[in-house]
Coordinates of C-alpha atoms in Angstrom, one line a residue:
X1 CA -36.4 -58.8 0.5
X2 CA -34.1 -57.9 -2.3
X3 CA -34.3 -54.7 -4.4
X4 CA -35.7 -56.7 -7.3
X5 CA -38.4 -58.1 -5.1
X6 CA -39.3 -54.6 -3.8
X7 CA -39.5 -53.2 -7.3
X8 CA -41.7 -56.1 -8.5
X9 CA -44.0 -55.6 -5.6
X10 CA -44.4 -51.9 -6.3
X11 CA -45.2 -52.7 -9.9
X12 CA -48.2 -55.0 -9.0
X13 CA -51.5 -53.0 -9.1
X14 CA -53.6 -53.1 -6.0
X15 CA -56.5 -55.5 -5.8
X16 CA -59.2 -52.8 -6.3
X17 CA -57.5 -51.6 -9.5
X18 CA -57.4 -55.2 -10.8
X19 CA -61.1 -55.8 -10.0
X20 CA -62.1 -52.6 -11.7
X21 CA -60.1 -53.6 -14.8
X22 CA -62.0 -56.9 -14.8
X23 CA -65.3 -54.9 -14.4
X24 CA -66.2 -56.5 -11.0
X25 CA -67.7 -53.6 -9.1
X26 CA -69.3 -55.7 -6.4
X27 CA -66.0 -57.5 -5.7
X28 CA -64.4 -54.1 -5.3
X29 CA -67.1 -52.7 -3.1
X30 CA -67.5 -55.7 -0.7
X31 CA -64.0 -57.4 -0.8
X32 CA -62.7 -55.9 2.4
X33 CA -66.1 -56.1 4.3
X34 CA -66.5 -59.8 3.4
X35 CA -62.9 -60.6 4.0
X36 CA -63.3 -59.3 7.6
X37 CA -66.4 -61.5 8.0
X38 CA -64.7 -64.5 6.5
X39 CA -61.7 -64.2 8.8
X40 CA -63.9 -63.7 11.8
X41 CA -66.1 -66.8 11.0
X42 CA -63.3 -69.0 9.7
X43 CA -64.4 -69.2 6.1
X44 CA -62.4 -71.1 3.5
X45 CA -61.0 -69.1 0.6
X46 CA -63.4 -70.9 -1.7
X47 CA -66.4 -69.9 0.4
X48 CA -65.2 -66.3 0.5
X49 CA -64.8 -66.2 -3.3
X50 CA -68.1 -67.9 -3.9
X51 CA -69.9 -65.3 -1.7
X52 CA -68.3 -62.4 -3.6
X53 CA -69.3 -64.0 -6.9
X54 CA -72.9 -64.4 -5.7
X55 CA -73.0 -60.7 -4.9
X56 CA -71.6 -59.8 -8.3
X57 CA -74.1 -61.9 -10.1
X58 CA -77.0 -60.5 -8.1
X59 CA -75.9 -56.9 -8.7
X60 CA -75.5 -57.5 -12.5
X61 CA -79.0 -59.0 -12.6
X62 CA -80.4 -56.1 -10.8
X63 CA -78.8 -53.6 -13.2
X64 CA -79.8 -55.7 -16.2
X65 CA -83.5 -55.6 -15.0
X66 CA -83.3 -51.8 -14.4
X67 CA -82.0 -51.3 -18.0
X68 CA -84.6 -53.6 -19.5
X69 CA -87.4 -51.9 -17.6
X70 CA -86.3 -48.4 -18.7
X71 CA -86.0 -49.7 -22.3
X72 CA -89.4 -51.3 -22.2
X73 CA -91.5 -48.1 -22.0
X74 CA -93.9 -49.9 -19.7
X75 CA -96.0 -47.6 -17.6
X76 CA -94.4 -47.9 -14.2
X77 CA -97.7 -47.8 -12.3
X78 CA -99.4 -50.7 -14.2
X79 CA -97.9 -53.6 -12.3
X80 CA -99.2 -56.9 -10.9
X81 CA -99.2 -55.2 -7.5
X82 CA -101.7 -52.5 -8.6
X83 CA -103.8 -54.9 -10.7
X84 CA -107.2 -55.7 -9.2
X85 CA -107.0 -59.4 -9.9
X86 CA -110.2 -60.2 -8.1
X87 CA -112.0 -58.3 -10.9
X88 CA -110.5 -60.3 -13.7
X89 CA -112.6 -63.0 -15.3
X90 CA -112.1 -66.4 -13.7
X91 CA -110.4 -67.9 -16.7
X92 CA -107.9 -65.0 -16.9
X93 CA -107.2 -65.3 -13.2
X94 CA -106.3 -69.0 -13.7
X95 CA -104.1 -68.4 -16.7
X96 CA -102.2 -65.3 -15.5
X97 CA -99.6 -67.1 -13.2
X98 CA -98.6 -69.4 -16.0
X99 CA -98.2 -66.5 -18.4
X100 CA -96.1 -64.6 -15.9
X101 CA -93.6 -67.5 -15.9
X102 CA -92.8 -66.7 -19.5
X103 CA -92.9 -70.1 -21.1
X104 CA -94.9 -68.9 -24.0
X105 CA -92.0 -66.7 -25.1
X106 CA -89.7 -69.6 -25.6
X107 CA -92.2 -71.1 -28.1
X108 CA -92.8 -67.8 -29.8
X109 CA -96.5 -67.9 -28.8
X110 CA -98.7 -64.8 -28.8
X111 CA -101.1 -63.4 -26.2
X112 CA -104.3 -61.7 -27.6
X113 CA -106.4 -59.7 -25.1
X114 CA -109.9 -58.7 -26.2
X115 CA -112.5 -56.6 -24.5
X116 CA -114.6 -53.5 -24.7
X117 CA -113.0 -50.2 -23.7
X118 CA -112.3 -49.7 -20.0
X119 CA -112.1 -53.4 -19.1
X120 CA -108.5 -53.3 -17.9
X121 CA -106.8 -54.8 -21.0
X122 CA -103.8 -52.4 -21.0
X123 CA -103.2 -52.8 -17.3
X124 CA -103.3 -56.6 -17.6
X125 CA -100.8 -56.8 -20.4
X126 CA -98.5 -54.2 -18.8
X127 CA -98.5 -56.2 -15.5
X128 CA -97.6 -59.3 -17.5
X129 CA -94.8 -57.3 -19.2
X130 CA -93.4 -56.2 -15.8
X131 CA -93.3 -59.8 -14.6
X132 CA -91.5 -60.9 -17.8
X133 CA -88.9 -58.2 -17.4
X134 CA -88.3 -59.3 -13.8
X135 CA -87.6 -62.8 -15.1
X136 CA -84.9 -61.5 -17.4
X137 CA -86.9 -61.1 -20.7
X138 CA -86.8 -58.0 -23.0
X139 CA -90.2 -56.5 -23.5
X140 CA -91.3 -53.4 -25.5
X141 CA -94.6 -51.6 -24.9
X142 CA -96.0 -49.5 -27.7
X143 CA -99.4 -48.1 -28.8
X144 CA -100.4 -49.6 -32.1
X145 CA -100.5 -46.2 -33.8
X146 CA -97.0 -45.4 -32.6
X147 CA -95.6 -48.7 -33.9
X148 CA -97.2 -48.1 -37.3
X149 CA -95.8 -44.6 -37.6
X150 CA -92.4 -45.9 -36.5
X151 CA -92.4 -48.6 -39.2
X152 CA -93.7 -46.1 -41.8
X153 CA -90.9 -43.7 -41.1
X154 CA -88.4 -46.6 -41.3
X155 CA -89.8 -47.6 -44.7
X156 CA -89.6 -44.1 -46.1
X157 CA -86.0 -43.9 -45.0
X158 CA -85.2 -47.3 -46.5
X159 CA -84.3 -48.8 -43.1
X160 CA -87.4 -51.0 -42.5
X161 CA -85.4 -54.2 -42.4
X162 CA -83.0 -52.6 -39.8
X163 CA -85.9 -51.4 -37.7
X164 CA -87.6 -54.8 -37.8
X165 CA -84.2 -56.4 -36.7
X166 CA -84.1 -54.0 -33.7
X167 CA -87.7 -55.0 -32.7
X168 CA -86.7 -58.6 -33.1
X169 CA -84.3 -58.2 -30.2
X170 CA -87.3 -58.0 -27.9
X171 CA -88.7 -61.3 -26.6
X172 CA -92.2 -59.7 -26.6
X173 CA -93.6 -56.6 -28.2
X174 CA -96.8 -55.4 -26.5
X175 CA -99.0 -53.7 -29.1
X176 CA -101.8 -51.8 -27.3
X177 CA -105.1 -50.8 -28.8
X178 CA -104.7 -52.3 -32.3
X179 CA -108.5 -51.8 -32.8
X180 CA -108.1 -48.0 -32.8
X181 CA -105.8 -48.0 -35.8
X182 CA -107.7 -47.4 -39.0
X183 CA -105.0 -47.9 -41.5
X184 CA -104.3 -46.8 -45.0
X185 CA -103.0 -49.5 -47.3
X186 CA -99.4 -48.4 -46.6
X187 CA -99.9 -48.5 -42.9
X188 CA -101.7 -51.9 -43.1
X189 CA -98.7 -53.3 -45.1
X190 CA -96.0 -52.3 -42.5
X191 CA -98.1 -53.7 -39.7
X192 CA -98.7 -57.0 -41.5
X193 CA -95.0 -57.1 -42.3
X194 CA -94.2 -56.7 -38.6
X195 CA -96.5 -59.5 -37.6
X196 CA -95.3 -61.8 -40.4
X197 CA -91.7 -61.3 -39.4
X198 CA -92.3 -62.4 -35.8
X199 CA -94.5 -65.4 -36.7
X200 CA -93.4 -68.5 -34.8
X201 CA -90.2 -66.9 -33.7
X202 CA -91.0 -63.9 -31.4
X203 CA -94.1 -63.2 -29.3
X204 CA -96.5 -60.3 -29.7
X205 CA -99.0 -59.3 -27.0
X206 CA -101.9 -57.5 -28.4
X207 CA -104.9 -55.7 -27.0
X208 CA -108.0 -54.9 -29.1
X209 CA -111.5 -53.7 -28.6
X210 CA -112.5 -55.4 -31.9
X211 CA -113.2 -59.1 -32.2
X212 CA -111.6 -60.9 -35.2
X213 CA -114.8 -60.6 -37.3
X214 CA -114.3 -56.8 -37.2
X215 CA -110.6 -56.8 -38.1
X216 CA -111.3 -55.9 -41.7
X217 CA -111.6 -52.4 -40.3
X218 CA -107.9 -52.6 -39.4
X219 CA -106.5 -54.4 -42.5
X220 CA -109.1 -53.4 -45.0
X221 CA -108.3 -56.2 -47.5
X222 CA -110.1 -59.5 -46.7
X223 CA -107.1 -61.6 -47.7
X224 CA -104.6 -59.7 -45.6
X225 CA -107.1 -59.7 -42.7
X226 CA -107.4 -63.5 -42.9
X227 CA -103.6 -64.0 -43.2
X228 CA -102.9 -61.7 -40.2
X229 CA -105.4 -63.5 -38.0
X230 CA -104.1 -66.9 -39.1
X231 CA -100.6 -66.0 -38.1
X232 CA -101.6 -64.5 -34.8
X233 CA -103.9 -67.3 -33.6
X234 CA -101.9 -70.3 -34.8
X235 CA -99.9 -70.3 -31.6
X236 CA -101.8 -68.0 -29.2
X237 CA -103.4 -67.6 -25.8
X238 CA -106.6 -65.6 -26.0
X239 CA -107.8 -63.6 -23.0
X240 CA -111.3 -62.3 -23.0
X241 CA -111.9 -59.3 -20.6
X242 CA -115.5 -59.4 -19.8
X243 CA -117.5 -57.7 -17.1
X244 CA -118.2 -54.0 -16.2
X245 CA -115.9 -51.1 -17.2
X246 CA -113.1 -50.6 -14.6
X247 CA -112.8 -46.9 -15.5
X248 CA -116.6 -46.4 -15.2
X249 CA -116.7 -48.0 -11.8
X250 CA -113.7 -45.9 -10.6
X251 CA -115.3 -42.7 -11.9
X252 CA -118.5 -43.7 -10.1
X253 CA -116.7 -44.2 -6.9
X254 CA -114.9 -40.8 -7.3
X255 CA -118.3 -39.2 -7.9
X256 CA -119.8 -40.8 -4.8
X257 CA -116.8 -39.6 -2.8
X258 CA -117.2 -36.1 -4.1
X259 CA -120.9 -36.1 -3.4
X260 CA -120.2 -37.2 0.2
X261 CA -117.6 -34.5 0.8
X262 CA -120.0 -31.9 -0.7
X263 CA -122.8 -33.0 1.6
X264 CA -120.6 -32.8 4.7
X265 CA -119.5 -29.3 3.7
X266 CA -123.0 -28.1 3.2
X267 CA -124.1 -29.6 6.5
X268 CA -121.2 -27.9 8.4
X269 CA -122.0 -24.6 6.6
X270 CA -125.6 -24.9 7.7
X271 CA -124.6 -25.5 11.3
X272 CA -122.4 -22.4 11.3
X273 CA -125.3 -20.4 9.9
X274 CA -127.5 -21.5 12.8
X275 CA -124.9 -20.4 15.2

């Protein structure tokens, strides 16, 4: 090898440096390990490269989902795995798998979940949100009052349009407990603006303990109430959470468990007294 060849070789960066420069961390991490396996099993260069590319794509997808989940503000414990699906109304049970596929997001359809307090509405929509994130969609979970206060602050600071654009980046915004928000006119206006901006373009997932006939408590003005309902239901899936209160049943079970423990303790103390 000539001196020129030697100098040229020394000037060429190592493979790990090149891969880091190209932002291919999985290539960097697994290149040697997979190269050894490829040589041992007689892989072609194309197969070796394809396998590394698959690892890179999988790793990027995993990191993307982690970021999306962190950004979503979804309660980590309210997933499909912790949802008592057997307690869901039969119609909701049938519709849930299709909703989890996320097709409604592509159409800009909405999901509206109604039911009395304690029926599991929040857990249901959060579980749906988690499934959508796992499928690569951006989701934001927010309480209705928090969303309204966020939009009000943006309006006061003359950045409402910018804030709405930020919310528009989410494929779905889950607005929890809209029925508990008893708005002033200014609060009602920013909420209506948010819903109108997403109409037929981006999905909203809403939970409410108020049926539509009571939404005048939210929007006050009959015309605004009718307009809001019209935009929401035009392309929407409606889930009705009927049945007993999940929270009441869980509290009852905890009470029964506490009573049983107390009875056992009393019995044991009585036996000790006899001795």
